[in-house]
Coordinates of C-alpha atoms and ligand atoms in Angstrom, one line a residue:
M1 CA -37.6 63.3 -32.9
K2 CA -37.3 63.9 -36.9
I3 CA -34.4 61.9 -38.2
L4 CA -33.3 62.4 -41.8
V5 CA -32.0 58.8 -42.6
G6 CA -29.4 59.4 -45.5
I7 CA -29.0 56.2 -47.6
S8 CA -25.9 55.5 -49.9
G9 CA -25.3 52.8 -52.2
G10 CA -24.2 49.6 -50.6
I11 CA -26.2 46.2 -50.5
A12 CA -26.7 46.9 -47.0
A13 CA -29.3 49.5 -48.4
Y14 CA -31.5 46.7 -48.5
K15 CA -32.3 47.1 -44.8
S16 CA -33.0 50.7 -44.8
P17 CA -36.8 50.3 -45.4
D18 CA -36.9 48.1 -42.1
L19 CA -34.7 50.9 -40.4
V20 CA -37.5 53.4 -41.5
R21 CA -40.1 51.4 -40.6
Q22 CA -39.1 50.6 -37.0
L23 CA -38.0 54.2 -36.4
K24 CA -41.6 55.3 -37.5
K25 CA -43.3 52.4 -34.7
S26 CA -40.8 53.8 -32.1
G27 CA -42.4 57.5 -32.6
V28 CA -39.9 59.2 -34.8
E29 CA -40.9 61.4 -37.7
V30 CA -38.4 60.2 -40.6
R31 CA -37.7 61.5 -43.9
V32 CA -35.4 59.9 -46.7
A33 CA -32.8 61.1 -48.6
M34 CA -30.7 58.7 -51.1
T35 CA -27.4 59.3 -53.3
K36 CA -28.3 58.0 -56.7
A37 CA -26.5 54.7 -56.0
A38 CA -28.5 53.7 -53.6
T39 CA -31.4 54.0 -55.9
S40 CA -29.8 51.0 -57.6
F41 CA -30.2 49.0 -54.4
I42 CA -33.5 49.9 -53.1
S43 CA -36.3 52.3 -55.0
P44 CA -37.1 55.4 -53.6
L45 CA -40.6 54.4 -53.7
T46 CA -40.4 51.7 -51.2
L47 CA -38.7 54.3 -49.0
Q48 CA -41.7 56.6 -49.7
A49 CA -44.2 54.1 -48.7
V50 CA -42.5 53.5 -45.1
S51 CA -41.7 56.7 -44.2
G52 CA -44.8 58.4 -45.4
N53 CA -42.8 61.2 -46.7
P54 CA -41.7 61.9 -50.2
V55 CA -38.0 60.6 -51.1
S56 CA -35.3 63.5 -51.7
T57 CA -32.7 61.7 -54.3
D58 CA -31.5 64.7 -56.2
L59 CA -29.7 67.9 -55.6
L60 CA -30.7 69.8 -58.7
D61 CA -34.4 68.6 -58.8
P62 CA -36.5 72.0 -59.4
E63 CA -39.4 70.3 -58.2
A64 CA -38.0 68.8 -55.0
E65 CA -36.4 71.9 -54.3
A66 CA -39.9 73.8 -54.5
G67 CA -41.0 71.7 -52.0
M68 CA -38.6 70.8 -48.8
G69 CA -35.4 72.2 -50.3
H70 CA -31.6 70.8 -49.4
I71 CA -31.4 73.8 -46.9
E72 CA -34.8 73.4 -45.3
L73 CA -34.6 69.5 -45.2
A74 CA -31.2 69.9 -43.4
R75 CA -32.9 72.2 -40.9
W76 CA -36.0 70.0 -40.3
A77 CA -33.7 67.4 -38.7
D78 CA -32.8 66.5 -35.1
L79 CA -30.2 64.1 -36.1
I80 CA -29.2 62.9 -39.6
L81 CA -28.0 59.4 -39.7
I82 CA -26.7 57.9 -42.7
A83 CA -27.5 53.9 -43.1
P84 CA -25.6 52.6 -45.0
A85 CA -22.7 54.6 -45.1
T86 CA -20.3 53.5 -47.7
A87 CA -16.4 53.7 -48.0
D88 CA -17.0 56.5 -50.7
L89 CA -19.9 58.6 -48.8
I90 CA -17.2 58.4 -45.7
A91 CA -14.8 59.9 -47.7
R92 CA -16.7 62.7 -49.1
L93 CA -17.7 63.5 -45.8
A94 CA -14.1 63.6 -44.1
M95 CA -13.3 65.8 -47.6
G96 CA -16.1 68.3 -46.6
M97 CA -17.4 67.8 -50.2
A98 CA -20.9 68.7 -51.4
N99 CA -21.6 66.9 -54.7
D100 CA -24.8 65.3 -53.8
L101 CA -27.8 65.7 -52.2
V102 CA -26.9 63.4 -48.8
S103 CA -23.4 65.0 -48.9
T104 CA -24.7 68.7 -48.9
L105 CA -27.5 67.9 -46.5
C106 CA -24.6 66.9 -44.1
L107 CA -22.4 70.2 -44.7
A108 CA -25.4 72.3 -44.4
T109 CA -27.2 70.9 -41.4
T110 CA -26.3 72.1 -37.6
A111 CA -28.1 69.0 -35.9
P112 CA -25.8 65.8 -35.3
I113 CA -25.2 63.5 -37.5
A114 CA -24.4 59.7 -37.2
V115 CA -23.0 57.4 -39.5
A116 CA -23.8 53.3 -39.8
P117 CA -20.7 52.2 -42.0
A118 CA -21.2 49.2 -43.9
M119 CA -18.5 47.7 -46.3
N120 CA -16.2 44.9 -47.5
L121 CA -13.8 43.9 -44.4
Q122 CA -10.8 44.9 -46.5
M123 CA -12.1 48.3 -47.2
W124 CA -12.9 49.4 -43.6
A125 CA -9.9 48.0 -42.7
N126 CA -7.8 50.1 -45.3
P127 CA -6.2 53.1 -43.7
A128 CA -7.7 55.4 -45.8
T129 CA -11.0 54.8 -44.1
Q130 CA -9.9 54.3 -40.7
D131 CA -8.3 58.4 -41.4
N132 CA -11.3 59.1 -42.5
I133 CA -13.3 57.5 -39.3
K134 CA -11.0 59.4 -37.3
Q135 CA -11.8 62.6 -39.1
L136 CA -15.7 62.3 -38.4
Q137 CA -14.8 61.2 -35.0
Q138 CA -12.9 64.5 -34.3
R139 CA -15.7 66.7 -35.9
N140 CA -18.4 64.8 -33.3
I141 CA -19.9 62.8 -35.7
S142 CA -20.9 59.6 -34.1
I143 CA -19.7 56.2 -35.6
L144 CA -22.3 53.5 -34.9
G145 CA -21.0 50.0 -35.5
P146 CA -19.6 48.6 -38.0
D147 CA -20.7 44.9 -36.5
T148 CA -19.0 41.8 -37.1
G149 CA -20.2 38.5 -38.9
E150 CA -20.7 37.1 -42.5
Q151 CA -20.7 39.7 -45.5
A152 CA -22.6 40.1 -48.5
C153 CA -19.3 39.4 -50.7
G154 CA -19.0 35.8 -48.7
E155 CA -16.0 36.9 -46.0
T156 CA -16.8 37.5 -42.8
G157 CA -15.2 40.0 -40.5
L158 CA -16.0 43.6 -39.6
G159 CA -18.0 46.0 -41.8
R160 CA -21.4 44.7 -41.7
M161 CA -24.1 47.3 -40.8
L162 CA -25.5 47.3 -37.2
E163 CA -29.3 45.8 -37.6
P164 CA -32.0 48.1 -37.6
A165 CA -33.2 47.5 -34.2
Q166 CA -29.9 48.5 -33.0
L167 CA -29.6 51.8 -35.0
V168 CA -33.0 52.8 -33.4
A169 CA -31.5 52.3 -30.2
E170 CA -28.9 54.0 -30.5
C171 CA -30.8 56.7 -32.0
E172 CA -32.4 57.4 -28.9
L173 CA -29.0 59.0 -27.4
F174 CA -29.8 61.9 -29.7
N175 CA -33.4 62.3 -28.1
N176 CA -32.8 65.1 -26.0
Q177 CA -36.0 64.5 -24.0
V178 CA -33.7 61.8 -22.0
E179 CA -32.4 63.5 -18.6
L180 CA -28.7 62.9 -18.0
T181 CA -28.8 62.0 -14.3
L182 CA -26.2 59.7 -14.2
T183 CA -23.3 61.1 -16.2
G184 CA -20.2 60.1 -15.2
K185 CA -21.3 57.1 -13.1
K186 CA -20.5 53.9 -13.4
L187 CA -23.5 50.8 -13.5
L188 CA -23.2 47.3 -13.3
I189 CA -26.2 45.2 -13.8
T190 CA -26.9 41.5 -13.8
A191 CA -30.2 40.4 -15.9
G192 CA -31.8 37.4 -17.2
P193 CA -32.0 34.1 -15.7
T194 CA -29.1 31.5 -14.9
R195 CA -28.9 28.1 -16.6
E196 CA -27.3 25.3 -13.9
D197 CA -26.3 22.1 -15.6
I198 CA -27.6 18.5 -14.8
D199 CA -25.9 16.5 -17.9
P200 CA -24.4 17.3 -21.1
V201 CA -27.6 17.9 -22.6
R202 CA -30.4 19.0 -19.6
Y203 CA -30.4 22.0 -17.3
L204 CA -32.7 23.6 -14.4
S205 CA -33.8 27.6 -15.4
N206 CA -36.5 29.8 -14.5
Y207 CA -38.6 31.8 -17.3
S208 CA -36.6 35.3 -16.8
S209 CA -36.8 37.0 -20.1
G210 CA -33.7 39.4 -19.2
K211 CA -36.2 42.4 -20.6
M212 CA -36.3 44.5 -17.4
G213 CA -32.6 44.3 -17.0
F214 CA -32.0 45.2 -20.6
A215 CA -34.3 48.3 -20.1
L216 CA -32.5 49.3 -17.1
A217 CA -29.1 49.0 -18.8
K218 CA -30.2 50.9 -21.7
A219 CA -32.0 53.6 -19.4
A220 CA -28.8 54.1 -17.3
F221 CA -26.7 54.2 -20.5
L222 CA -29.2 57.0 -21.6
A223 CA -29.0 58.8 -18.6
G224 CA -25.3 59.4 -19.1
A225 CA -23.7 56.3 -17.3
E226 CA -21.3 54.3 -18.2
V227 CA -22.8 50.8 -18.0
T228 CA -22.0 47.2 -18.0
L229 CA -24.5 44.3 -18.5
I230 CA -24.0 40.7 -17.2
A231 CA -26.3 38.4 -18.9
G232 CA -27.3 35.2 -18.6
P233 CA -28.7 33.1 -21.6
V234 CA -31.3 35.2 -23.0
N235 CA -32.1 36.2 -26.5
I236 CA -32.1 40.0 -26.9
E237 CA -29.8 42.7 -28.1
S238 CA -28.5 45.2 -26.5
L239 CA -27.0 48.7 -27.3
H240 CA -23.5 48.3 -28.8
S241 CA -22.2 51.2 -26.7
I242 CA -22.9 48.5 -23.4
K243 CA -20.3 46.4 -22.3
R244 CA -22.0 43.4 -22.3
I245 CA -20.6 39.8 -20.8
N246 CA -22.5 36.8 -21.7
V247 CA -22.6 34.4 -18.4
I248 CA -24.2 30.5 -18.1
S249 CA -24.7 29.4 -14.1
A250 CA -25.1 31.1 -11.4
R251 CA -21.3 30.8 -10.7
D252 CA -20.2 32.7 -14.2
M253 CA -22.2 35.2 -12.7
Y254 CA -20.6 35.6 -9.4
K255 CA -17.4 35.5 -11.2
A256 CA -17.8 37.8 -13.6
V257 CA -19.7 40.4 -11.3
H258 CA -16.7 40.6 -9.0
E259 CA -14.4 41.2 -11.8
Q260 CA -16.0 43.9 -12.5
I261 CA -17.4 45.7 -9.6
T262 CA -14.3 47.8 -8.6
D263 CA -15.0 51.4 -9.2
Q264 CA -18.8 51.2 -9.5
D265 CA -21.3 53.5 -8.3
I266 CA -24.1 51.8 -9.0
F267 CA -24.6 47.8 -8.8
I268 CA -28.4 46.1 -9.8
G269 CA -28.9 42.7 -9.2
C270 CA -31.9 42.4 -11.6
A271 CA -31.3 38.7 -12.6
A272 CA -33.1 35.4 -11.5
V273 CA -30.4 33.7 -10.4
A274 CA -30.9 30.0 -9.7
D275 CA -30.6 29.5 -5.7
Y276 CA -29.4 26.1 -6.1
R277 CA -27.5 23.9 -8.4
V278 CA -27.0 20.5 -9.0
S279 CA -24.1 19.4 -6.4
E280 CA -22.7 17.4 -9.2
V281 CA -23.2 17.6 -12.8
A282 CA -23.2 14.6 -14.3
H283 CA -20.2 14.0 -17.3
Q284 CA -22.7 11.7 -19.3
K285 CA -26.6 11.8 -20.4
I286 CA -28.5 10.5 -17.3
K287 CA -30.3 7.3 -18.5
K288 CA -33.7 6.6 -17.8
N289 CA -33.5 3.6 -15.9
D290 CA -35.9 4.3 -12.8
Q291 CA -39.3 5.9 -12.5
Q292 CA -37.7 8.4 -10.0
L293 CA -34.7 10.8 -10.2
V294 CA -33.3 12.4 -7.2
L295 CA -31.3 14.8 -7.8
T296 CA -29.0 16.8 -5.0
M297 CA -28.9 20.3 -4.6
V298 CA -26.8 22.6 -3.1
E299 CA -26.9 26.6 -2.8
N300 CA -25.3 29.0 -5.1
P301 CA -23.7 32.1 -3.9
D302 CA -26.1 35.2 -3.3
I303 CA -24.3 37.6 -5.4
I304 CA -25.7 41.0 -4.4
A305 CA -25.0 39.8 -0.8
S306 CA -21.6 39.0 -1.8
V307 CA -21.3 42.6 -3.2
T308 CA -23.1 44.5 -0.6
T309 CA -20.5 43.1 2.3
L310 CA -17.7 44.7 0.1
K311 CA -15.6 47.5 1.3
N312 CA -16.4 50.0 -1.0
K313 CA -20.3 48.6 -1.8
P314 CA -21.6 50.2 -4.6
F315 CA -25.5 51.6 -3.8
C316 CA -26.8 48.4 -4.3
V317 CA -30.3 47.7 -5.8
G318 CA -32.2 44.1 -5.8
F319 CA -35.1 43.0 -7.1
A320 CA -37.7 40.4 -5.4
A321 CA -40.0 38.5 -7.8
E322 CA -42.4 36.7 -5.7
T323 CA -45.5 35.5 -6.0
T324 CA -46.8 35.7 -2.7
D325 CA -46.6 38.1 0.3
V326 CA -44.8 40.3 -2.1
L327 CA -43.8 43.4 0.0
K328 CA -43.2 41.1 3.2
Y329 CA -40.6 39.1 1.2
A330 CA -38.9 42.3 -0.5
K331 CA -38.7 44.0 2.9
Q332 CA -36.9 40.7 4.3
K333 CA -34.6 40.6 1.3
L334 CA -33.8 44.5 1.7
S335 CA -32.8 44.2 5.1
K336 CA -31.2 40.7 4.9
K337 CA -29.2 41.6 1.8
N338 CA -28.4 45.1 3.4
L339 CA -29.3 46.7 -0.1
N340 CA -30.1 50.1 -0.3
M341 CA -33.3 49.4 -2.5
I342 CA -35.6 47.1 -3.5
C343 CA -37.7 46.8 -6.6
A344 CA -40.9 43.9 -5.3
N345 CA -42.1 42.5 -8.7
D346 CA -45.2 40.2 -8.8
V347 CA -44.4 37.3 -10.8
S348 CA -47.7 35.3 -10.3
N349 CA -49.5 38.1 -12.7
C350 CA -48.5 36.9 -16.4
E351 CA -49.0 40.4 -17.3
I352 CA -46.4 42.4 -15.3
G353 CA -43.9 39.1 -14.5
F354 CA -41.2 37.4 -16.5
N355 CA -41.4 37.5 -20.2
S356 CA -43.7 40.3 -19.9
D357 CA -43.3 43.6 -21.6
C358 CA -44.9 45.7 -18.8
N359 CA -44.4 45.7 -15.1
Q360 CA -45.6 47.2 -12.0
L361 CA -43.1 47.8 -8.9
T362 CA -42.9 49.2 -5.5
V363 CA -39.9 50.7 -4.6
I364 CA -38.6 50.3 -1.0
N365 CA -35.3 52.1 0.3
A366 CA -33.4 51.2 3.1
D367 CA -35.3 54.0 5.2
G368 CA -38.6 51.8 4.4
Q369 CA -40.0 54.9 2.2
S370 CA -41.7 53.4 -0.9
V371 CA -42.8 54.8 -4.1
I372 CA -45.1 52.7 -6.2
F373 CA -44.9 52.7 -10.0
E374 CA -47.6 51.6 -11.5
K375 CA -48.1 49.0 -14.7
E376 CA -46.3 50.6 -17.8
S377 CA -43.6 49.4 -20.3
K378 CA -40.7 48.3 -18.9
A379 CA -38.8 50.8 -20.9
S380 CA -40.6 53.6 -19.6
L381 CA -40.7 52.3 -16.0
S382 CA -36.8 51.6 -16.5
R383 CA -36.6 55.7 -17.1
K384 CA -38.3 56.4 -13.7
L385 CA -36.4 53.8 -11.6
I386 CA -33.1 54.9 -13.1
N387 CA -34.0 58.5 -12.3
L388 CA -35.4 57.5 -8.5
I389 CA -32.3 55.6 -8.1
A390 CA -30.1 58.9 -9.2
E391 CA -31.8 60.9 -7.0
Q392 CA -31.3 58.5 -3.9
L393 CA -27.5 58.1 -4.9
P394 CA -25.3 59.4 -1.8
S395 CA -24.4 63.0 -2.3
T396 CA -20.4 61.8 -1.9
Q397 CA -21.6 59.6 -5.2
R398 CA -23.9 62.0 -6.6
D399 CA -21.5 64.4 -7.5
Ligands
C5P401 O1 -33.6 34.9 -5.6 P1 -33.9 36.4 -4.4 O2 -35.4 36.5 -4.4 O3 -33.6 36.3 -3.2 O4 -33.5 37.6 -5.4 C1 -33.6 38.7 -5.1 C2 -32.5 39.6 -5.5 O5 -31.0 39.0 -4.9 C3 -32.3 39.8 -7.0 O6 -31.6 41.6 -7.0 C4 -31.4 39.1 -7.2 O7 -30.5 39.6 -8.8 C5 -30.3 38.9 -6.2 N1 -29.7 37.2 -6.2 C6 -28.3 37.3 -6.0 N2 -28.0 35.9 -6.3 C7 -28.3 34.8 -6.1 C8 -29.8 35.2 -5.6 C9 -30.6 36.5 -5.7 O8 -27.3 38.1 -7.0 N3 -28.0 34.1 -5.6

């Protein structure tokens, strides 16, 4: 994929070299165009070094035009990403102006355009900016963000540019190599561990990182699904366009799942839900009095099993993370929990288990047919698994 990054003159431009570096790392070919104001914040030489290509800054530069001219550059791109996009550049794009290189490239291209606004919260909230944003949206220009949080001006609110990692993830949406196998489908997924309190300062949990569930949520979204992700306590960013609900305990997760389950076409239980919780959480920190401490545990609700008993149950996919007899236990769970599909995962191997970036799965469906996915990154494995789920959806759910 070839992305032309347009940088305009806001303080968030200091993040643009990192954005370019991360895009390149994800396999994207990058060229950069900057407004004059952007060059006051960050040097074109820096962008040239990280992109590995000459940086264009001037519409009327004879030398640059003799190389890759602005029309050629506009044709070269599969996507133009403006990051950061200032209020001024957004206004000029809305007016269809071509008074500098970046705005001209946006007019001259037939490629999709995505804009990552970055500005002071009052400037973002101003009706003039909001009207301009609406105009861009009506022209099918994608607006990525902005995020909320601390701003360079010292205020806190909506107007921060999305972080480079999030922008990189959003750019994948424009990569038309992804098959749209789940267009129009709603998918709910749980991910990560749950955390069960013992007292105000201690808890029980497990080593699940959430990486597999988050990769699946993203793959489903890229395949066209409307995704809701219910995440246990993890430290991972998710796509801005995915609805994310953060929970802590198994009971919180159960409640969130049942609040979201109506109308879902697919449910994936990828979370490593704690099977037990402490029967009574101590109100105060438990003191070290004896050599032994005995905790009484009670069973947590089985979330996925409660979903498969629903009248209008969605297509249900479970995970079986096991350390021994992986396939045997996976098959038992498939039938006991009445699932449509189970993904057996050997977590005794640290190269493919919890917290690893890779995984290897044996996927078994309710008819007993199995497919083996050899070891590969959780991202590419997720794309394959999502396509397999799409193929196996009953035709009533597929159409
Ligand atoms: O923990 P267990 O090995 O039984 O997990 C198998 C499947 O059941 C997984 O998909 C997991 O997300 C789901 N599960 C659940 N609620 C639980 C326990 C497991 O949804 N309380």
